[in-house]
PDB file of C-alpha atoms and ligand atoms in Angstrom:
ATOM      1  CA  MET G   1       3.546 112.971 131.804  1.00 81.00           C
ATOM      2  CA  ASP G   2       4.597 111.596 128.422  1.00 88.00           C
ATOM      3  CA  PRO G   3       3.995 107.813 128.328  1.00 89.00           C
ATOM      4  CA  ALA G   4       5.590 107.317 124.894  1.00 92.00           C
ATOM      5  CA  GLY G   5       8.764 109.101 125.982  1.00 95.00           C
ATOM      6  CA  LEU G   6       8.858 107.097 129.203  1.00 97.00           C
ATOM      7  CA  ALA G   7       8.549 103.818 127.310  1.00 97.00           C
ATOM      8  CA  GLN G   8      11.293 104.819 124.906  1.00 97.00           C
ATOM      9  CA  ARG G   9      13.719 105.861 127.654  1.00 98.00           C
ATOM     10  CA  TYR G  10      12.924 102.771 129.731  1.00 98.00           C
ATOM     11  CA  HIS G  11      13.610 100.351 126.884  1.00 98.00           C
ATOM     12  CA  LYS G  12      16.785 102.167 125.952  1.00 98.00           C
ATOM     13  CA  VAL G  13      18.141 101.724 129.486  1.00 98.00           C
ATOM     14  CA  LYS G  14      16.861  98.193 129.935  1.00 98.00           C
ATOM     15  CA  ASP G  15      18.036  96.889 126.548  1.00 97.00           C
ATOM     16  CA  ALA G  16      21.570  98.153 127.185  1.00 96.00           C
ATOM     17  CA  LEU G  17      21.978  96.136 130.401  1.00 98.00           C
ATOM     18  CA  PRO G  18      23.871  92.850 130.368  1.00 97.00           C
ATOM     19  CA  GLN G  19      21.728  89.806 131.068  1.00 96.00           C
ATOM     20  CA  GLY G  20      21.239  89.124 134.744  1.00 96.00           C
ATOM     21  CA  VAL G  21      21.672  92.732 135.871  1.00 98.00           C
ATOM     22  CA  LEU G  22      18.613  93.945 137.766  1.00 98.00           C
ATOM     23  CA  LEU G  23      17.283  97.390 136.913  1.00 98.00           C
ATOM     24  CA  VAL G  24      15.930  99.255 139.927  1.00 98.00           C
ATOM     25  CA  ALA G  25      13.906 102.207 138.644  1.00 98.00           C
ATOM     26  CA  VAL G  26      14.503 105.045 141.080  1.00 98.00           C
ATOM     27  CA  SER G  27      11.112 106.677 141.616  1.00 98.00           C
ATOM     28  CA  LYS G  28      11.873 109.170 144.391  1.00 97.00           C
ATOM     29  CA  LYS G  29       9.860 112.362 143.872  1.00 96.00           C
ATOM     30  CA  ARG G  30       7.926 110.746 141.007  1.00 97.00           C
ATOM     31  CA  THR G  31       4.152 110.619 141.161  1.00 97.00           C
ATOM     32  CA  VAL G  32       2.080 107.500 141.632  1.00 97.00           C
ATOM     33  CA  GLU G  33       0.918 107.988 138.020  1.00 97.00           C
ATOM     34  CA  GLU G  34       4.478 107.946 136.677  1.00 97.00           C
ATOM     35  CA  ILE G  35       5.276 104.808 138.635  1.00 98.00           C
ATOM     36  CA  LYS G  36       2.075 103.146 137.446  1.00 98.00           C
ATOM     37  CA  ALA G  37       2.973 103.973 133.843  1.00 97.00           C
ATOM     38  CA  LEU G  38       6.291 102.149 134.208  1.00 98.00           C
ATOM     39  CA  TYR G  39       4.561  99.294 136.020  1.00 98.00           C
ATOM     40  CA  ASP G  40       2.218  98.979 133.052  1.00 97.00           C
ATOM     41  CA  LEU G  41       5.265  98.467 130.830  1.00 97.00           C
ATOM     42  CA  GLY G  42       6.024  95.413 132.949  1.00 98.00           C
ATOM     43  CA  HIS G  43       8.507  96.858 135.404  1.00 98.00           C
ATOM     44  CA  ARG G  44       8.353  95.655 139.022  1.00 98.00           C
ATOM     45  CA  ASP G  45      11.493  96.846 140.863  1.00 98.00           C
ATOM     46  CA  PHE G  46      11.350 100.418 142.151  1.00 98.00           C
ATOM     47  CA  GLY G  47      13.741 102.312 144.418  1.00 98.00           C
ATOM     48  CA  GLU G  48      12.792 105.020 146.892  1.00 98.00           C
ATOM     49  CA  ASN G  49      14.917 107.280 149.126  1.00 97.00           C
ATOM     50  CA  TYR G  50      12.519 108.730 151.660  1.00 97.00           C
ATOM     51  CA  PRO G  51      10.712 106.513 154.187  1.00 97.00           C
ATOM     52  CA  GLN G  52       7.541 108.588 154.542  1.00 97.00           C
ATOM     53  CA  GLU G  53       7.253 109.045 150.794  1.00 97.00           C
ATOM     54  CA  LEU G  54       7.543 105.290 150.323  1.00 98.00           C
ATOM     55  CA  ARG G  55       5.055 104.606 153.117  1.00 97.00           C
ATOM     56  CA  ASP G  56       2.542 106.929 151.456  1.00 97.00           C
ATOM     57  CA  LYS G  57       2.995 105.629 147.906  1.00 98.00           C
ATOM     58  CA  GLN G  58       3.124 101.906 148.584  1.00 98.00           C
ATOM     59  CA  PRO G  59      -0.595 101.391 149.401  1.00 98.00           C
ATOM     60  CA  GLN G  60      -1.593 103.330 146.273  1.00 98.00           C
ATOM     61  CA  LEU G  61       0.290 101.021 143.940  1.00 98.00           C
ATOM     62  CA  PRO G  62       0.052  97.335 142.992  1.00 98.00           C
ATOM     63  CA  GLU G  63       1.083  94.824 145.644  1.00 98.00           C
ATOM     64  CA  ASP G  64       3.506  92.930 143.461  1.00 98.00           C
ATOM     65  CA  ILE G  65       5.918  95.872 143.200  1.00 98.00           C
ATOM     66  CA  ARG G  66       9.275  95.064 144.791  1.00 98.00           C
ATOM     67  CA  TRP G  67      10.225  98.168 146.751  1.00 98.00           C
ATOM     68  CA  HIS G  68      13.927  98.796 147.200  1.00 98.00           C
ATOM     69  CA  PHE G  69      14.934 101.318 149.817  1.00 98.00           C
ATOM     70  CA  ILE G  70      18.075 102.994 148.498  1.00 98.00           C
ATOM     71  CA  GLY G  71      18.455 106.124 150.632  1.00 92.00           C
ATOM     72  CA  HIS G  72      19.953 106.815 154.007  1.00 95.00           C
ATOM     73  CA  LEU G  73      17.672 105.183 156.555  1.00 97.00           C
ATOM     74  CA  GLN G  74      17.348 106.554 160.069  1.00 96.00           C
ATOM     75  CA  SER G  75      16.558 103.925 162.684  1.00 96.00           C
ATOM     76  CA  ASN G  76      13.378 105.692 163.780  1.00 97.00           C
ATOM     77  CA  LYS G  77      11.977 105.411 160.219  1.00 98.00           C
ATOM     78  CA  VAL G  78      12.513 101.673 159.783  1.00 98.00           C
ATOM     79  CA  LYS G  79       9.000 100.960 161.041  1.00 97.00           C
ATOM     80  CA  TYR G  80       7.468 102.665 157.986  1.00 97.00           C
ATOM     81  CA  LEU G  81       8.853 100.129 155.569  1.00 97.00           C
ATOM     82  CA  ALA G  82       9.709  96.995 157.554  1.00 98.00           C
ATOM     83  CA  PRO G  83       6.420  95.211 156.756  1.00 97.00           C
ATOM     84  CA  PHE G  84       6.918  95.215 152.996  1.00 98.00           C
ATOM     85  CA  VAL G  85      10.375  96.382 151.842  1.00 98.00           C
ATOM     86  CA  HIS G  86      12.032  94.007 149.364  1.00 98.00           C
ATOM     87  CA  LEU G  87      15.659  95.059 149.828  1.00 98.00           C
ATOM     88  CA  VAL G  88      17.363  97.738 151.918  1.00 98.00           C
ATOM     89  CA  HIS G  89      20.405  98.864 149.904  1.00 98.00           C
ATOM     90  CA  GLY G  90      21.850 101.289 152.420  1.00 94.00           C
ATOM     91  CA  ALA G  91      22.454  99.456 155.690  1.00 97.00           C
ATOM     92  CA  ASP G  92      25.260 101.603 157.055  1.00 96.00           C
ATOM     93  CA  SER G  93      25.526 101.068 160.817  1.00 95.00           C
ATOM     94  CA  ARG G  94      25.222  98.383 163.462  1.00 95.00           C
ATOM     95  CA  ALA G  95      22.451 100.370 165.138  1.00 95.00           C
ATOM     96  CA  LEU G  96      20.447 100.316 161.915  1.00 97.00           C
ATOM     97  CA  LEU G  97      20.991  96.566 161.534  1.00 97.00           C
ATOM     98  CA  ASP G  98      19.735  96.102 165.115  1.00 96.00           C
ATOM     99  CA  GLU G  99      16.591  98.089 164.332  1.00 98.00           C
ATOM    100  CA  LEU G 100      15.984  96.301 161.022  1.00 98.00           C
ATOM    101  CA  ASP G 101      16.323  92.974 162.790  1.00 97.00           C
ATOM    102  CA  LYS G 102      13.881  93.996 165.513  1.00 98.00           C
ATOM    103  CA  ARG G 103      11.266  95.349 163.107  1.00 98.00           C
ATOM    104  CA  ALA G 104      11.624  92.345 160.803  1.00 98.00           C
ATOM    105  CA  ALA G 105      10.890  90.065 163.757  1.00 98.00           C
ATOM    106  CA  GLN G 106       7.843  92.150 164.696  1.00 98.00           C
ATOM    107  CA  ALA G 107       6.582  91.939 161.118  1.00 98.00           C
ATOM    108  CA  GLY G 108       7.174  88.179 161.086  1.00 98.00           C
ATOM    109  CA  ARG G 109       9.546  88.304 158.146  1.00 98.00           C
ATOM    110  CA  THR G 110      13.163  88.392 157.094  1.00 98.00           C
ATOM    111  CA  ILE G 111      14.524  91.637 155.647  1.00 98.00           C
ATOM    112  CA  ASP G 112      17.144  91.449 152.925  1.00 98.00           C
ATOM    113  CA  VAL G 113      19.911  94.043 153.176  1.00 98.00           C
ATOM    114  CA  LEU G 114      23.003  95.239 151.376  1.00 98.00           C
ATOM    115  CA  LEU G 115      25.787  96.787 153.399  1.00 98.00           C
ATOM    116  CA  GLN G 116      26.573 100.252 152.122  1.00 98.00           C
ATOM    117  CA  VAL G 117      30.262 100.955 151.762  1.00 98.00           C
ATOM    118  CA  HIS G 118      31.713 104.443 151.645  1.00 97.00           C
ATOM    119  CA  ILE G 119      33.827 104.424 148.474  1.00 96.00           C
ATOM    120  CA  ALA G 120      33.578 108.069 147.331  1.00 95.00           C
ATOM    121  CA  GLN G 121      36.072 110.850 147.969  1.00 91.00           C
ATOM    122  CA  GLU G 122      33.244 112.851 149.510  1.00 85.00           C
ATOM    123  CA  GLU G 123      32.186 113.518 153.059  1.00 80.00           C
ATOM    124  CA  THR G 124      28.500 113.432 152.257  1.00 75.00           C
ATOM    125  CA  LYS G 125      28.008 109.798 151.246  1.00 76.00           C
ATOM    126  CA  HIS G 126      27.042 107.362 153.976  1.00 89.00           C
ATOM    127  CA  GLY G 127      28.374 103.882 154.584  1.00 95.00           C
ATOM    128  CA  PHE G 128      30.772 101.629 156.419  1.00 96.00           C
ATOM    129  CA  SER G 129      34.472 102.018 155.718  1.00 96.00           C
ATOM    130  CA  PRO G 130      35.700  99.230 153.435  1.00 96.00           C
ATOM    131  CA  GLU G 131      37.967  97.911 156.192  1.00 96.00           C
ATOM    132  CA  ASP G 132      35.014  97.599 158.605  1.00 96.00           C
ATOM    133  CA  ILE G 133      33.047  95.128 156.499  1.00 97.00           C
ATOM    134  CA  ALA G 134      34.974  91.904 157.073  1.00 96.00           C
ATOM    135  CA  PRO G 135      35.305  92.415 160.864  1.00 95.00           C
ATOM    136  CA  LEU G 136      31.597  93.214 161.110  1.00 95.00           C
ATOM    137  CA  LEU G 137      30.673  89.920 159.479  1.00 94.00           C
ATOM    138  CA  VAL G 138      33.377  87.794 161.053  1.00 93.00           C
ATOM    139  CA  GLU G 139      32.569  88.984 164.567  1.00 91.00           C
ATOM    140  CA  THR G 140      28.823  88.673 164.222  1.00 88.00           C
ATOM    141  CA  PRO G 141      27.357  85.665 165.974  1.00 85.00           C
ATOM    142  CA  LEU G 142      24.795  84.064 163.685  1.00 82.00           C
ATOM    143  CA  GLU G 143      22.009  84.684 166.166  1.00 87.00           C
ATOM    144  CA  ARG G 144      22.575  88.424 166.468  1.00 92.00           C
ATOM    145  CA  TRP G 145      20.671  89.477 163.355  1.00 95.00           C
ATOM    146  CA  LYS G 146      18.719  86.358 162.562  1.00 94.00           C
ATOM    147  CA  ASN G 147      15.866  88.248 160.889  1.00 97.00           C
ATOM    148  CA  ILE G 148      18.219  89.892 158.426  1.00 97.00           C
ATOM    149  CA  ARG G 149      19.702  88.311 155.347  1.00 97.00           C
ATOM    150  CA  PHE G 150      22.965  89.796 154.125  1.00 97.00           C
ATOM    151  CA  CYS G 151      22.713  89.881 150.326  1.00 98.00           C
ATOM    152  CA  GLY G 152      25.779  91.867 149.296  1.00 98.00           C
ATOM    153  CA  LEU G 153      27.227  95.353 149.052  1.00 98.00           C
ATOM    154  CA  MET G 154      26.113  98.735 147.760  1.00 98.00           C
ATOM    155  CA  GLY G 155      28.178 101.803 146.967  1.00 97.00           C
ATOM    156  CA  MET G 156      28.012 105.240 145.400  1.00 97.00           C
ATOM    157  CA  ALA G 157      30.995 106.570 143.518  1.00 96.00           C
ATOM    158  CA  SER G 158      32.178 110.161 143.683  1.00 96.00           C
ATOM    159  CA  ASN G 159      30.138 112.648 141.719  1.00 94.00           C
ATOM    160  CA  THR G 160      32.931 113.614 139.346  1.00 95.00           C
ATOM    161  CA  GLU G 161      33.716 113.858 135.629  1.00 94.00           C
ATOM    162  CA  ASP G 162      36.860 111.828 136.299  1.00 95.00           C
ATOM    163  CA  ASN G 163      35.797 108.463 134.849  1.00 95.00           C
ATOM    164  CA  ALA G 164      39.009 106.772 135.935  1.00 95.00           C
ATOM    165  CA  GLN G 165      38.321 107.664 139.553  1.00 96.00           C
ATOM    166  CA  VAL G 166      34.745 106.382 139.355  1.00 97.00           C
ATOM    167  CA  GLU G 167      35.977 103.167 137.772  1.00 97.00           C
ATOM    168  CA  ALA G 168      38.617 102.712 140.452  1.00 97.00           C
ATOM    169  CA  GLU G 169      36.018 103.190 143.193  1.00 97.00           C
ATOM    170  CA  TYR G 170      33.646 100.636 141.683  1.00 98.00           C
ATOM    171  CA  ASN G 171      36.467  98.177 141.021  1.00 98.00           C
ATOM    172  CA  GLY G 172      37.473  98.556 144.649  1.00 98.00           C
ATOM    173  CA  LEU G 173      33.967  97.715 145.798  1.00 98.00           C
ATOM    174  CA  ALA G 174      33.842  94.665 143.522  1.00 98.00           C
ATOM    175  CA  ALA G 175      37.183  93.493 144.912  1.00 98.00           C
ATOM    176  CA  LEU G 176      35.900  93.939 148.456  1.00 98.00           C
ATOM    177  CA  HIS G 177      32.815  91.868 147.564  1.00 98.00           C
ATOM    178  CA  ARG G 178      35.031  89.051 146.290  1.00 98.00           C
ATOM    179  CA  SER G 179      37.311  89.125 149.309  1.00 97.00           C
ATOM    180  CA  VAL G 180      34.390  89.116 151.739  1.00 97.00           C
ATOM    181  CA  ASN G 181      32.821  86.170 149.927  1.00 97.00           C
ATOM    182  CA  ALA G 182      36.144  84.360 150.105  1.00 97.00           C
ATOM    183  CA  LEU G 183      35.788  84.345 153.901  1.00 95.00           C
ATOM    184  CA  GLY G 184      33.255  81.584 153.321  1.00 93.00           C
ATOM    185  CA  LEU G 185      31.120  82.483 156.342  1.00 93.00           C
ATOM    186  CA  PRO G 186      27.712  80.805 156.840  1.00 91.00           C
ATOM    187  CA  LEU G 187      26.298  84.341 157.228  1.00 91.00           C
ATOM    188  CA  LEU G 188      27.238  84.965 153.602  1.00 94.00           C
ATOM    189  CA  ALA G 189      25.244  82.200 151.929  1.00 94.00           C
ATOM    190  CA  HIS G 190      23.256  84.827 149.980  1.00 96.00           C
ATOM    191  CA  PHE G 191      25.942  87.464 149.589  1.00 97.00           C
ATOM    192  CA  THR G 192      25.674  87.639 145.802  1.00 98.00           C
ATOM    193  CA  GLU G 193      24.611  91.205 144.998  1.00 98.00           C
ATOM    194  CA  LEU G 194      26.602  94.281 144.102  1.00 98.00           C
ATOM    195  CA  SER G 195      24.407  97.382 143.816  1.00 98.00           C
ATOM    196  CA  MET G 196      26.336 100.060 141.993  1.00 98.00           C
ATOM    197  CA  GLY G 197      25.662 102.434 139.147  1.00 98.00           C
ATOM    198  CA  MET G 198      23.186 105.225 138.484  1.00 98.00           C
ATOM    199  CA  SER G 199      22.286 107.326 135.442  1.00 97.00           C
ATOM    200  CA  GLY G 200      25.574 109.228 135.365  1.00 96.00           C
ATOM    201  CA  ASP G 201      28.010 106.356 135.891  1.00 97.00           C
ATOM    202  CA  LEU G 202      26.258 103.256 134.623  1.00 97.00           C
ATOM    203  CA  ASP G 203      28.963 102.144 132.186  1.00 96.00           C
ATOM    204  CA  GLN G 204      31.763 102.293 134.736  1.00 97.00           C
ATOM    205  CA  ALA G 205      29.659 100.379 137.263  1.00 98.00           C
ATOM    206  CA  LEU G 206      28.679  97.671 134.794  1.00 98.00           C
ATOM    207  CA  ALA G 207      32.288  97.280 133.693  1.00 97.00           C
ATOM    208  CA  ALA G 208      33.209  96.676 137.320  1.00 98.00           C
ATOM    209  CA  GLY G 209      30.571  93.951 137.662  1.00 98.00           C
ATOM    210  CA  SER G 210      27.297  95.341 139.063  1.00 98.00           C
ATOM    211  CA  THR G 211      24.460  92.926 139.588  1.00 98.00           C
ATOM    212  CA  MET G 212      21.967  95.742 140.249  1.00 98.00           C
ATOM    213  CA  VAL G 213      21.814  99.305 138.991  1.00 98.00           C
ATOM    214  CA  ARG G 214      19.694 102.140 140.390  1.00 98.00           C
ATOM    215  CA  VAL G 215      18.520 104.421 137.608  1.00 98.00           C
ATOM    216  CA  GLY G 216      16.162 107.381 137.899  1.00 98.00           C
ATOM    217  CA  THR G 217      16.890 110.272 135.557  1.00 98.00           C
ATOM    218  CA  SER G 218      17.642 108.194 132.442  1.00 98.00           C
ATOM    219  CA  ILE G 219      14.211 106.569 132.736  1.00 98.00           C
ATOM    220  CA  PHE G 220      11.919 109.252 134.123  1.00 97.00           C
ATOM    221  CA  GLY G 221      13.756 112.376 132.936  1.00 94.00           C
ATOM    222  CA  PRO G 222      15.210 115.151 135.082  1.00 92.00           C
ATOM    223  CA  ARG G 223      13.829 115.448 138.624  1.00 88.00           C
TER     224      ARG G 223
HETATM  225  C1  PLP U   1      18.691 109.234 143.327  1.00 76.00           C
HETATM  226  C2  PLP U   1      19.538 108.029 143.476  1.00 76.00           C
HETATM  227  C3  PLP U   1      19.824 107.201 142.379  1.00 76.00           C
HETATM  228  C4  PLP U   1      19.373 107.497 140.978  1.00 76.00           C
HETATM  229  O1  PLP U   1      19.980 108.634 140.469  1.00 76.00           O
HETATM  230  P1  PLP U   1      19.800 109.071 138.935  1.00 76.00           P
HETATM  231  O2  PLP U   1      20.954 109.969 138.717  1.00 76.00           O
HETATM  232  O3  PLP U   1      18.487 109.759 138.871  1.00 76.00           O
HETATM  233  O4  PLP U   1      19.847 107.836 138.110  1.00 76.00           O
HETATM  234  C5  PLP U   1      20.573 106.057 142.613  1.00 76.00           C
HETATM  235  N1  PLP U   1      21.003 105.722 143.836  1.00 76.00           N
HETATM  236  C6  PLP U   1      20.752 106.499 144.906  1.00 76.00           C
HETATM  237  C7  PLP U   1      21.263 106.069 146.236  1.00 76.00           C
HETATM  238  C8  PLP U   1      20.022 107.668 144.753  1.00 76.00           C
HETATM  239  O5  PLP U   1      19.801 108.439 145.826  1.00 76.00           O
END
């Protein structure tokens, strides 16, 4: 590990963000030592993709880290992170919301989630279809998921060199976020966040109005 290089890359990323945009440092496959080095620079928001990896790392690191779960989450893995997770970015099915709600209740807490929307021209990315989001929220009785707080939307753009396409996908997600908020549902009192942008497409995401970005490689180096 190279602490000076880490500090330099971290500040470069962080200083380029508009005010009010949260930087989630994506620490999947990074060691506890690397995460601690970034923590020691004052960083507190970390993103992980794999439930068991997160479960194993969390007790080895300071308690005031806010752990974001950003990967695809299988229902049978929710139990590993329900007691402590700060925000689940990738809620992508009703079954997963049911499980998150159940495990949140068991842990005596509320779990904050973002609904993941499938915006990429790729089969491999998870998420609800854009047209499913409004019906999901409109048709949900308030008591169905009362241990979940819906905090906004998350999306991953296509992995392509075509910047215009990436921009269009992120603009589409931002427009969906606005139109969902315009429904004015009580369920949406906290629906403020838009998690979009990673190392390769940060500028396009920020231009479209991200409130949170998930950055790994530009901070920690290549995985
Ligand atoms: C790995 C990952 C990131 C970070 O990717 P980098 O290219 O390393 O910045 C962001 N979001 C999700 C969902 C990821 O899986």
